[in-house]
Coordinates of C-alpha atoms and ligand atoms in Angstrom, one line a residue:
M265 CA -8.6 26.6 13.8
P266 CA -10.5 26.7 16.7
A267 CA -8.6 24.7 19.8
P268 CA -10.6 21.6 20.7
D269 CA -10.6 22.9 25.1
V270 CA -10.0 19.6 27.0
A271 CA -7.7 17.5 25.3
I272 CA -9.4 15.0 28.0
D273 CA -6.9 12.0 27.7
A274 CA -3.6 12.5 25.9
G275 CA -1.3 9.7 26.1
A276 CA -1.4 6.2 25.7
T277 CA -4.9 5.6 28.4
V278 CA -8.5 6.7 27.6
K279 CA -10.2 6.5 31.1
R280 CA -13.6 5.3 31.1
A281 CA -14.7 7.1 33.9
R282 CA -13.0 10.3 33.2
M283 CA -14.3 10.5 30.7
I284 CA -18.6 9.7 32.6
A285 CA -17.4 12.3 35.2
L286 CA -17.7 15.2 32.9
L287 CA -21.2 13.9 31.9
D288 CA -22.2 15.5 34.7
H289 CA -21.7 18.6 33.5
T290 CA -21.5 19.6 29.7
Q291 CA -23.6 20.8 27.6
W292 CA -22.3 19.5 24.6
D293 CA -22.1 20.2 20.6
V294 CA -23.0 16.9 19.3
I295 CA -23.5 13.6 21.1
V296 CA -23.2 11.1 18.7
I297 CA -25.5 7.5 19.3
G298 CA -22.8 4.2 18.5
G299 CA -19.6 3.3 18.3
G300 CA -18.7 1.5 15.7
A301 CA -16.6 2.5 12.4
T302 CA -19.3 5.4 11.2
G303 CA -19.7 6.2 14.7
L304 CA -16.1 7.1 15.7
G305 CA -15.2 8.6 12.5
V306 CA -17.9 11.0 12.9
A307 CA -16.5 12.1 16.5
V308 CA -13.2 13.0 15.6
D309 CA -14.5 14.5 12.1
A310 CA -16.8 16.7 14.8
Q311 CA -14.2 17.1 18.0
T312 CA -11.2 18.1 15.8
R313 CA -13.8 21.4 14.0
G314 CA -14.0 21.9 17.5
Y315 CA -17.7 21.2 18.4
R316 CA -17.6 19.6 21.8
T317 CA -18.5 16.1 21.9
L318 CA -19.7 13.0 23.2
L319 CA -19.6 9.5 21.5
L320 CA -22.0 6.3 23.7
E321 CA -22.2 3.1 22.7
Q322 CA -24.9 0.2 23.6
Y323 CA -21.5 -3.1 24.4
D324 CA -18.3 -2.3 23.7
F325 CA -16.7 0.3 20.7
A326 CA -16.8 -1.7 17.3
K327 CA -18.6 -5.2 19.5
A328 CA -21.0 -5.3 16.0
T329 CA -20.3 -5.2 12.0
S330 CA -16.9 -2.8 12.6
S331 CA -15.2 -5.8 14.0
R332 CA -16.5 -8.6 11.6
S333 CA -14.8 -6.8 8.1
T334 CA -13.0 -8.6 5.7
K335 CA -9.9 -6.5 6.6
L336 CA -9.6 -5.0 3.1
V337 CA -8.8 -1.1 3.4
H338 CA -10.2 -1.3 -0.7
G339 CA -11.5 0.9 -3.6
G340 CA -13.2 -2.1 -4.8
V341 CA -12.2 -4.2 -7.6
R342 CA -16.2 -5.6 -7.1
Y343 CA -17.5 -1.5 -8.5
L344 CA -15.5 -2.0 -11.5
K345 CA -17.3 -5.0 -12.9
Q346 CA -20.9 -2.5 -12.0
G347 CA -19.5 0.2 -14.3
N348 CA -19.6 2.6 -10.5
I349 CA -16.7 4.6 -11.1
S350 CA -17.3 7.5 -9.1
L351 CA -17.5 5.2 -5.8
V352 CA -14.0 3.7 -7.2
L353 CA -12.6 6.6 -6.9
E354 CA -13.8 7.7 -3.4
A355 CA -12.7 4.4 -2.1
L356 CA -9.6 4.8 -3.7
R357 CA -8.5 8.7 -2.3
E358 CA -10.2 7.5 1.8
R359 CA -7.6 4.4 1.1
G360 CA -4.3 5.8 0.0
L361 CA -4.8 8.4 3.6
L362 CA -6.3 6.1 5.0
C363 CA -2.9 4.7 4.7
R364 CA -0.7 7.9 6.1
N365 CA -3.4 8.1 8.8
A366 CA -3.1 4.9 9.7
A367 CA 0.0 4.0 8.9
H368 CA 0.7 2.0 11.9
L369 CA -2.7 -0.3 11.4
V370 CA -2.8 -0.5 7.4
H371 CA -0.4 -1.7 5.2
D372 CA -0.3 -2.5 1.4
L373 CA -1.5 -6.3 0.5
A374 CA -0.4 -7.7 -3.4
F375 CA -4.3 -10.0 -4.7
I376 CA -3.6 -12.5 -6.8
V377 CA -6.6 -13.8 -9.9
P378 CA -5.4 -17.1 -10.8
R379 CA -6.6 -17.8 -14.6
Y380 CA -6.7 -20.4 -15.6
K381 CA -8.9 -20.1 -19.7
W382 CA -7.0 -17.9 -21.2
W383 CA -8.9 -15.0 -21.6
E384 CA -8.7 -14.3 -18.4
G385 CA -5.6 -12.8 -19.1
P386 CA -7.2 -9.5 -21.0
F387 CA -9.4 -9.0 -19.3
Y388 CA -7.8 -8.2 -15.6
G389 CA -5.5 -6.8 -17.0
V390 CA -7.4 -4.3 -18.3
G391 CA -10.0 -3.6 -15.3
F392 CA -6.3 -4.1 -12.8
K393 CA -4.9 -1.2 -15.0
L394 CA -8.2 0.8 -14.8
Y395 CA -7.9 0.9 -10.6
D396 CA -4.0 2.2 -10.8
V397 CA -4.7 5.3 -12.8
L398 CA -7.9 5.6 -10.9
A399 CA -6.0 5.3 -7.3
G400 CA -4.0 8.0 -9.5
K401 CA -0.9 9.4 -7.0
L402 CA -2.0 7.5 -4.6
N403 CA -1.6 4.1 -6.3
I404 CA 0.7 1.7 -3.6
A405 CA 1.6 -0.1 -6.6
K406 CA 0.7 -0.4 -9.9
S407 CA -0.8 -4.5 -11.9
R408 CA 0.8 -6.7 -13.5
R409 CA 0.5 -9.8 -14.9
L410 CA 2.3 -13.1 -13.4
N411 CA 2.5 -16.3 -15.5
R412 CA 2.5 -19.3 -14.4
R413 CA 5.8 -19.9 -12.1
E414 CA 5.5 -16.2 -10.3
T415 CA 1.9 -17.6 -8.7
I416 CA 3.0 -20.1 -7.5
E417 CA 5.6 -18.7 -6.1
R418 CA 3.6 -16.5 -4.9
I419 CA 0.8 -18.5 -3.8
P420 CA 2.7 -21.8 -3.6
N421 CA -0.7 -23.5 -2.8
V422 CA -2.8 -23.1 -5.7
E423 CA -5.0 -25.5 -7.6
T424 CA -1.5 -25.6 -10.7
K425 CA -4.7 -28.2 -12.4
N426 CA -5.0 -26.3 -15.8
L427 CA -3.2 -23.4 -14.5
I428 CA -1.9 -21.0 -16.8
G429 CA -1.3 -17.8 -14.4
G430 CA -2.3 -14.9 -12.7
A431 CA -3.7 -10.8 -12.9
M432 CA -1.7 -8.8 -9.8
Y433 CA -2.8 -6.2 -8.0
H434 CA -2.7 -4.1 -5.2
D435 CA -5.2 -2.7 -2.7
A436 CA -4.8 -2.2 1.6
Q437 CA -5.7 -4.1 5.1
F438 CA -6.6 -3.4 8.2
D439 CA -7.4 -4.7 12.0
D440 CA -10.7 -3.2 11.8
A441 CA -10.6 -3.3 15.9
R442 CA -7.6 -2.1 16.6
L443 CA -8.7 0.7 14.0
A444 CA -11.9 1.3 16.1
F445 CA -10.4 1.4 19.4
A446 CA -7.9 4.0 17.4
L447 CA -10.4 6.5 15.9
A448 CA -11.8 6.2 19.8
H449 CA -8.6 7.3 21.1
T450 CA -7.9 9.5 18.8
A451 CA -11.3 11.8 19.3
A452 CA -10.0 11.6 23.0
D453 CA -6.6 13.2 22.7
H454 CA -8.7 16.8 21.2
G455 CA -11.2 16.8 24.1
A456 CA -13.9 14.0 23.1
A457 CA -15.5 11.9 25.5
V458 CA -16.0 8.3 24.4
I459 CA -17.9 5.9 26.5
N460 CA -18.5 1.9 26.5
Y461 CA -21.5 -0.5 27.7
M462 CA -23.5 3.4 28.0
P463 CA -27.3 2.0 25.3
V464 CA -28.8 5.2 25.2
T465 CA -32.1 4.4 25.8
G466 CA -34.4 8.0 25.0
L467 CA -34.9 10.8 23.0
L468 CA -35.5 13.7 24.7
K469 CA -37.8 15.9 22.6
S470 CA -38.0 19.9 23.2
G471 CA -41.3 20.7 20.4
G472 CA -41.2 18.8 18.7
A473 CA -37.8 18.7 17.8
V474 CA -34.8 16.0 19.3
V475 CA -32.5 17.8 21.4
G476 CA -30.6 15.4 23.8
V477 CA -30.8 11.8 25.0
Q478 CA -31.1 9.2 27.9
A479 CA -28.4 7.1 28.5
V480 CA -27.7 4.4 31.2
D481 CA -24.3 3.5 32.8
Q482 CA -24.5 0.1 32.4
E483 CA -22.1 -0.5 34.4
T484 CA -23.8 1.7 37.6
G485 CA -27.2 1.1 36.2
T486 CA -26.6 5.0 36.4
A487 CA -29.3 7.5 34.3
Y488 CA -28.4 10.4 32.4
E489 CA -30.7 12.4 30.1
L490 CA -27.6 14.6 28.3
R491 CA -28.0 17.7 25.8
A492 CA -27.4 18.4 23.0
K493 CA -27.1 20.9 19.9
V494 CA -27.2 18.1 17.1
V495 CA -28.0 14.1 17.8
I496 CA -27.0 12.1 15.7
N497 CA -27.6 8.7 15.2
A498 CA -24.8 5.9 13.8
T499 CA -26.4 3.5 14.8
G500 CA -25.4 0.6 11.5
V501 CA -28.0 -2.1 11.0
F502 CA -29.2 -0.6 14.6
A503 CA -30.3 2.8 13.2
D504 CA -34.1 1.6 13.0
A505 CA -33.7 1.6 16.5
V506 CA -32.9 3.8 17.4
R507 CA -35.3 6.4 13.9
R508 CA -38.4 4.4 16.1
L509 CA -37.6 5.7 19.6
D510 CA -37.7 9.5 17.0
D511 CA -41.5 8.7 15.6
R512 CA -42.5 4.8 15.7
Y513 CA -43.6 5.1 11.7
A514 CA -40.1 5.8 11.0
E515 CA -39.5 4.5 7.4
A516 CA -36.9 1.3 7.6
L517 CA -33.8 2.9 6.0
V518 CA -31.7 -0.3 6.1
A519 CA -31.4 -3.3 4.7
T520 CA -29.6 -6.1 6.3
S521 CA -26.7 -8.3 5.0
Q522 CA -24.5 -11.3 6.4
G523 CA -21.6 -11.9 5.9
V524 CA -19.3 -14.8 6.7
H525 CA -15.0 -15.1 7.5
L526 CA -13.5 -18.1 8.5
V527 CA -9.6 -18.0 9.8
L528 CA -7.2 -21.6 8.8
D529 CA -3.7 -22.3 10.0
R530 CA -1.4 -20.5 7.5
S531 CA -0.7 -23.7 5.9
F532 CA -3.6 -23.8 4.0
Q533 CA -3.0 -20.1 1.9
P534 CA 1.0 -19.4 3.0
S535 CA 1.8 -17.0 1.4
N536 CA 2.1 -13.1 2.0
S537 CA -0.1 -12.0 -1.4
A538 CA -4.2 -12.4 -1.3
I539 CA -6.0 -14.7 -3.3
M540 CA -9.0 -13.9 -5.5
V541 CA -11.4 -15.3 -6.3
P542 CA -13.5 -13.6 -8.2
Q543 CA -16.5 -15.8 -9.3
T544 CA -17.8 -17.1 -7.0
D545 CA -20.7 -20.1 -7.7
D546 CA -23.8 -17.5 -6.7
G547 CA -21.6 -14.6 -8.8
R548 CA -19.4 -12.7 -5.9
V549 CA -15.7 -12.3 -5.2
L550 CA -13.8 -14.5 -2.6
F551 CA -10.9 -14.2 -0.7
V552 CA -7.8 -15.1 0.6
I553 CA -6.5 -14.1 3.5
P554 CA -3.4 -13.9 4.7
W555 CA -3.9 -12.3 8.2
H556 CA -2.2 -12.2 11.2
E557 CA -0.6 -14.8 10.5
R558 CA -3.7 -16.9 10.7
V559 CA -5.3 -17.1 6.6
L560 CA -8.6 -15.5 6.9
I561 CA -11.3 -17.2 3.5
G562 CA -15.0 -14.9 3.8
T563 CA -17.0 -13.8 2.3
T564 CA -20.8 -14.0 1.8
D565 CA -24.5 -11.7 1.4
T566 CA -27.2 -13.3 3.0
P567 CA -30.2 -11.1 3.7
M568 CA -31.2 -10.8 7.0
P569 CA -34.8 -9.9 8.8
R570 CA -33.0 -9.1 11.7
A571 CA -30.2 -6.9 13.5
E572 CA -28.6 -8.7 16.7
I573 CA -25.3 -8.1 18.0
E574 CA -24.1 -11.4 17.7
P575 CA -25.4 -12.7 13.9
R576 CA -24.6 -16.8 14.3
P577 CA -22.9 -18.0 10.5
L578 CA -25.6 -20.1 8.1
A579 CA -24.2 -24.4 8.1
E580 CA -25.2 -23.2 4.1
E581 CA -22.9 -20.0 4.5
V582 CA -19.8 -22.0 5.7
Q583 CA -20.5 -25.0 2.4
F584 CA -20.6 -22.0 0.2
I585 CA -16.8 -20.2 1.6
L586 CA -15.5 -23.5 1.2
R587 CA -16.4 -25.2 -2.1
N588 CA -15.5 -22.1 -3.5
A589 CA -12.6 -21.9 -1.6
A590 CA -11.2 -25.4 -2.3
R591 CA -11.9 -24.6 -6.4
Y592 CA -8.9 -22.5 -5.6
L593 CA -6.2 -24.2 -3.2
S594 CA -4.3 -27.9 -3.9
H595 CA -4.9 -28.3 0.0
D596 CA -8.5 -27.5 0.4
P597 CA -9.5 -27.1 3.5
S598 CA -12.6 -29.2 5.3
E599 CA -15.3 -27.4 8.7
A600 CA -12.5 -29.4 10.9
D601 CA -9.9 -27.3 10.0
V602 CA -11.8 -24.5 11.0
L603 CA -9.9 -22.0 13.6
S604 CA -12.8 -19.5 14.0
Y605 CA -16.4 -18.9 12.4
F606 CA -17.0 -14.8 12.7
A607 CA -20.4 -13.5 11.0
G608 CA -21.2 -9.5 10.6
L609 CA -24.1 -7.3 9.5
R610 CA -24.0 -5.0 6.3
P611 CA -26.3 -2.5 7.2
L612 CA -26.5 -1.3 3.4
V613 CA -29.1 1.5 2.8
Q614 CA -33.0 0.3 1.5
P615 CA -32.9 0.5 -2.8
T616 CA -35.7 2.6 -1.5
Q617 CA -33.9 5.4 -0.8
G618 CA -33.6 8.9 -2.5
G619 CA -37.0 10.3 -1.7
T620 CA -37.6 13.7 -0.2
Q621 CA -37.0 13.4 3.2
T622 CA -32.8 11.7 2.2
K623 CA -29.9 13.3 1.1
A624 CA -27.4 10.0 -1.2
M625 CA -24.4 11.0 -0.8
S626 CA -22.9 8.3 -2.7
R627 CA -24.7 5.2 -3.6
E628 CA -23.2 3.5 -1.1
H629 CA -23.9 5.7 2.6
A630 CA -27.1 8.0 3.4
V631 CA -27.3 10.7 5.3
V632 CA -31.3 11.5 5.8
I633 CA -31.8 14.2 8.3
S634 CA -35.7 14.0 10.5
P635 CA -38.2 16.2 10.1
S636 CA -37.4 16.6 14.1
G637 CA -33.5 17.6 13.5
L638 CA -32.7 13.7 14.4
V639 CA -29.6 12.9 11.7
T640 CA -28.6 9.8 10.4
I641 CA -25.8 8.4 9.1
V642 CA -26.0 4.4 6.9
G643 CA -24.5 2.6 5.0
G644 CA -21.4 2.7 3.5
K645 CA -17.7 1.0 4.6
W646 CA -15.1 0.9 6.7
T647 CA -12.4 2.1 3.6
T648 CA -14.8 5.4 3.1
Y649 CA -15.5 6.4 7.0
R650 CA -14.1 9.7 6.6
K651 CA -16.0 11.1 3.9
M652 CA -18.8 9.3 5.3
A653 CA -18.4 11.8 8.6
Q654 CA -17.6 14.9 7.0
D655 CA -20.7 14.4 5.2
T656 CA -22.4 13.5 8.5
I657 CA -20.8 16.5 10.2
D658 CA -21.2 19.0 7.2
D659 CA -25.1 18.0 7.5
A660 CA -25.0 18.6 11.1
I661 CA -23.6 21.8 11.6
V662 CA -26.2 23.4 9.5
V663 CA -29.2 21.0 11.8
G664 CA -27.1 21.6 14.8
G665 CA -26.8 26.2 14.0
L666 CA -23.8 25.8 15.2
P667 CA -20.8 27.2 13.9
E668 CA -19.2 26.6 10.8
R669 CA -16.5 25.0 10.7
P670 CA -14.2 23.2 8.3
C671 CA -13.0 19.2 8.1
M672 CA -9.5 19.3 9.3
T673 CA -8.8 15.0 8.6
E674 CA -8.1 14.1 5.3
H675 CA -5.2 15.1 6.8
L676 CA -5.1 13.8 10.4
R677 CA -2.6 11.8 11.6
L678 CA -4.1 9.1 14.1
H679 CA -3.4 8.4 18.0
G680 CA -0.5 6.1 17.2
C681 CA 0.4 6.3 13.9
L682 CA 3.7 5.8 12.5
D683 CA 5.4 5.2 9.5
R684 CA 5.9 0.8 8.9
H685 CA 9.2 2.4 8.1
D686 CA 9.8 4.2 11.1
P687 CA 12.6 2.0 13.1
A688 CA 10.2 2.6 16.0
L689 CA 7.2 -0.2 15.0
P690 CA 8.0 -2.6 16.3
K691 CA 9.1 -5.8 14.1
A692 CA 6.7 -8.6 16.4
G693 CA 3.7 -8.3 15.2
H694 CA 1.3 -8.7 18.1
M695 CA 3.2 -5.1 18.8
Q696 CA 2.8 -3.4 15.6
M697 CA -0.9 -3.0 16.7
Y698 CA 0.8 0.5 19.3
G699 CA 2.4 1.8 16.8
A700 CA 4.3 4.8 18.7
D701 CA 2.6 3.7 22.0
A702 CA 4.9 0.9 22.0
A703 CA 7.5 1.4 23.8
E704 CA 5.4 2.7 26.5
V705 CA 3.6 -0.7 25.7
Q706 CA 7.0 -2.7 25.9
A707 CA 7.6 -1.0 29.7
F708 CA 4.5 -1.5 30.9
L709 CA 5.7 -5.2 30.2
D710 CA 9.3 -5.4 30.9
E711 CA 8.1 -3.7 34.7
D712 CA 6.6 -7.0 35.8
G713 CA 8.2 -10.5 34.5
A714 CA 5.4 -12.2 35.0
R715 CA 3.7 -9.1 32.3
G716 CA 5.8 -10.6 29.0
E717 CA 4.9 -14.0 29.9
L718 CA 2.2 -16.4 27.0
L719 CA -1.3 -15.5 27.4
H720 CA -2.1 -19.0 25.3
P721 CA 0.2 -20.8 24.1
R722 CA -1.5 -21.1 20.7
L723 CA -2.1 -17.2 20.5
P724 CA 0.6 -14.3 19.3
Y725 CA 0.2 -12.0 22.9
L726 CA 1.7 -11.4 26.0
R727 CA -0.5 -11.7 29.2
G728 CA 0.7 -8.5 29.9
Q729 CA -1.6 -6.8 27.0
I730 CA -4.2 -8.1 28.8
S731 CA -4.1 -5.7 31.8
W732 CA -2.7 -2.9 29.7
A733 CA -6.2 -2.9 27.1
A734 CA -8.0 -2.3 30.4
R735 CA -6.0 0.5 32.2
H736 CA -5.5 1.9 28.8
E737 CA -8.0 0.9 26.6
M738 CA -11.1 0.6 28.3
A739 CA -11.4 -2.9 27.7
R740 CA -13.9 -3.8 30.3
T741 CA -14.3 -7.1 29.7
V742 CA -13.1 -9.8 28.4
D743 CA -15.1 -9.9 25.3
D744 CA -13.4 -6.4 24.6
A745 CA -9.9 -8.1 25.3
L746 CA -9.7 -11.1 24.1
S747 CA -12.3 -9.9 20.6
R748 CA -11.3 -6.5 19.9
R749 CA -8.5 -5.2 21.9
T750 CA -6.4 -8.1 21.5
R751 CA -7.6 -10.8 18.1
A752 CA -7.5 -13.9 20.2
L753 CA -10.9 -15.1 19.1
L754 CA -11.2 -14.7 15.6
L755 CA -7.3 -16.4 15.4
D756 CA -8.4 -19.1 17.7
A757 CA -11.9 -19.7 19.2
R758 CA -11.3 -22.9 21.3
A759 CA -7.5 -21.1 22.1
A760 CA -9.9 -18.2 23.6
I761 CA -11.7 -20.6 25.6
E762 CA -8.7 -21.7 27.9
A763 CA -7.7 -18.2 28.0
A764 CA -10.2 -16.3 29.8
P765 CA -9.7 -17.4 33.2
L766 CA -6.5 -16.1 32.5
A767 CA -8.3 -13.4 31.0
A768 CA -10.3 -12.5 33.6
A769 CA -8.6 -12.7 36.4
L770 CA -5.6 -10.2 34.5
L771 CA -9.1 -7.6 34.3
A772 CA -10.2 -8.4 37.6
A773 CA -6.6 -6.9 39.3
E774 CA -6.4 -4.2 37.3
L775 CA -10.9 -2.7 37.4
G776 CA -10.7 -4.0 40.7
R777 CA -13.2 -6.9 40.5
D778 CA -13.9 -9.9 43.5
R779 CA -14.4 -13.5 42.9
A780 CA -17.7 -13.9 41.6
W781 CA -16.8 -11.3 38.6
V782 CA -14.5 -13.5 37.0
A783 CA -16.7 -16.4 37.4
A784 CA -20.1 -14.4 35.9
Q785 CA -17.4 -12.9 33.0
I786 CA -15.3 -16.5 32.7
A787 CA -19.3 -18.4 32.2
A788 CA -20.4 -16.0 29.0
Y789 CA -17.4 -15.7 27.8
T790 CA -16.9 -19.4 27.0
D791 CA -20.9 -19.2 26.1
L792 CA -20.5 -16.6 22.6
A793 CA -17.1 -17.8 22.3
R794 CA -18.7 -21.4 21.6
G795 CA -20.3 -19.5 18.8
Y796 CA -17.0 -18.8 16.2
L797 CA -16.8 -22.6 16.9
P798 CA -17.5 -24.7 14.2
P799 CA -20.0 -27.0 15.9
S800 CA -18.2 -30.5 17.0
Ligands
LIG975 C1 -18.8 -9.5 6.6 C2 -18.9 -8.1 6.3 C3 -17.4 -7.5 5.2 C4 -16.8 -5.9 5.5 N1 -15.8 -5.5 4.9 C5 -15.5 -4.8 4.6 C6 -14.5 -4.4 3.9 O1 -13.7 -4.9 3.8 N2 -13.3 -3.6 4.1 C7 -14.7 -2.1 4.3 O2 -14.5 -0.9 4.4 N3 -16.1 -2.0 4.6 C8 -15.9 -3.8 4.9 N4 -16.9 -3.9 5.9 C9 -18.4 -2.6 5.9 C10 -18.0 -2.1 7.6 O3 -17.3 -3.5 8.2 C11 -18.9 -1.9 7.9 O4 -19.5 -0.5 6.4 C12 -18.7 -1.0 9.1 O5 -18.4 -1.4 10.2 C13 -20.5 -0.7 9.5 O6 -20.0 0.5 11.2 P1 -21.2 1.1 11.5 O7 -20.4 2.3 12.4 O8 -22.1 1.9 11.0 O9 -22.4 0.2 12.6 P2 -21.9 -1.2 13.5 O10 -19.7 -0.6 13.3 O11 -22.5 -2.3 13.4 O12 -21.5 0.0 14.5 C14 -22.8 0.8 15.2 C15 -22.7 0.6 16.8 O13 -23.9 1.2 17.7 C16 -24.5 0.7 18.4 N5 -25.2 1.2 19.0 C17 -26.9 0.4 18.8 N6 -27.8 1.2 19.3 C18 -27.2 1.5 21.1 C19 -27.9 2.7 20.9 N7 -29.0 3.1 21.5 N8 -26.8 3.1 21.7 C20 -25.3 2.9 21.8 N9 -25.8 2.9 20.8 C21 -26.1 1.7 19.8 C22 -24.2 -0.6 18.4 O14 -23.2 -1.5 19.8 C23 -22.8 -0.5 17.3 O15 -21.6 0.0 17.8 C24 -17.0 -5.5 5.6 C25 -19.0 -5.5 5.9 C26 -19.5 -6.9 6.8 C27 -20.3 -7.4 6.7

């Protein structure tokens, strides 16, 4: 197997400046546009096959859809109901691989469907048994029926009126933005350059073929022309905009659908198990999930006409979630209880796809090759990012005339991977996300007493974690540090706003910024984070 020729950022550090320094004198094999789950997965796949890989992200890694998911690594029990067995099989296999390859960020979660009608027992029992069978030897734990007492023990706040019992199955849960960064870090460990705040503004063409990209460093204004054997468009809901840089008449591939979540105090569901509401009043499923000592509830499915980087929940989506959650909780949440709202946009494959150009890899994702050779990957889900990347690079090898090499990611441990039972994995929740880097982070915190102080009394993070994010994890803004390297914004939007001045000062000290920068960051972040609060 070809060894990657440069490890740009092996160890606990990735540095943006070091990667930018490579731009002027590197011949890239693969340029990936977009630093969400899909693009980062593609970069890891390409680089670990030995192709020189550059990834460019217009904002921060996972700024768009990939930090706004339900945080489930799942086979998708609802696809079973639709009879889509092959999709469930693929996702269950990927779930099993991810539990091994990113064990510090992905863990088992029990889901309980409370039963209020006698026939629901056999109905869910059969479905969940099939789910177990499909997972095969990668199954997490067997599903089973619960009686009324067991159901109440596991979910103390469940609505008990007419409750008969429950059905329990297992899936996995993760921290999406942290997994995205672990992928960026993994790609860099193997020699790829992954650069945030570097939008692609145009495509370079020669004889009708795409041969590279134009990009601009948002921090310095420097423009680049970068060449590669193959260019991959992994821009999620923005994929059609990038396709139209190539061909302004390119047909639309993506249908955009919004999903909203809201976050509540843990007291609304003080349990380590999640509730799965199998049938909302619009026929969807809804999850009530413990996450980082809070409760996450979602989601919705609202077609949207446009792609936006900061989508906003609609009032009716919030009411829908509160109404359906209340059916299953003894203590009904109201809008005043919401700590944070967030919305994300699903990049779904247009149902009309499947024509001659399109190579549909499954009902969920598609790799589309334009006549110019631009390779676009759309659809899918976080759980299947690895398989999507494999399919994309298999096609990119042909398009770019790259030497054929096998995919290496099936058993590739991602950066920081540490088994959940490894004594080196910290017990404290706010440190677990670092996995194998935790000891190094702890040493950094211990170097200076102030670093070990809480960032904010209602948030689980320490001041030094913001400094670490700037120094070692490519955080460039308050948004990067509070929304994705830590998850402060999603856990408590008000606390995140209150923490912004301190976070800005800590970042400025690391990045060498002045007071004007600090003031501008606080203003911009406060404005952004207000969009995550219920209207007062
Ligand atoms: C509400 C919701 C819940 C979900 N829940 C789950 C779940 O529980 N489990 C699961 O498996 N999946 C889930 N998904 C699906 C999953 O989140 C998405 O499939 C996945 O995150 C999409 O990743 P992506 O990289 O394709 O898109 P994105 O994350 O949007 O990444 C695309 C990136 O491209 C960048 N970009 C765009 N244009 C340019 C340009 N010109 N130059 C440079 N960069 C550019 C954007 O800034 C963006 O960062 C959920 C999705 C939603 C919306």
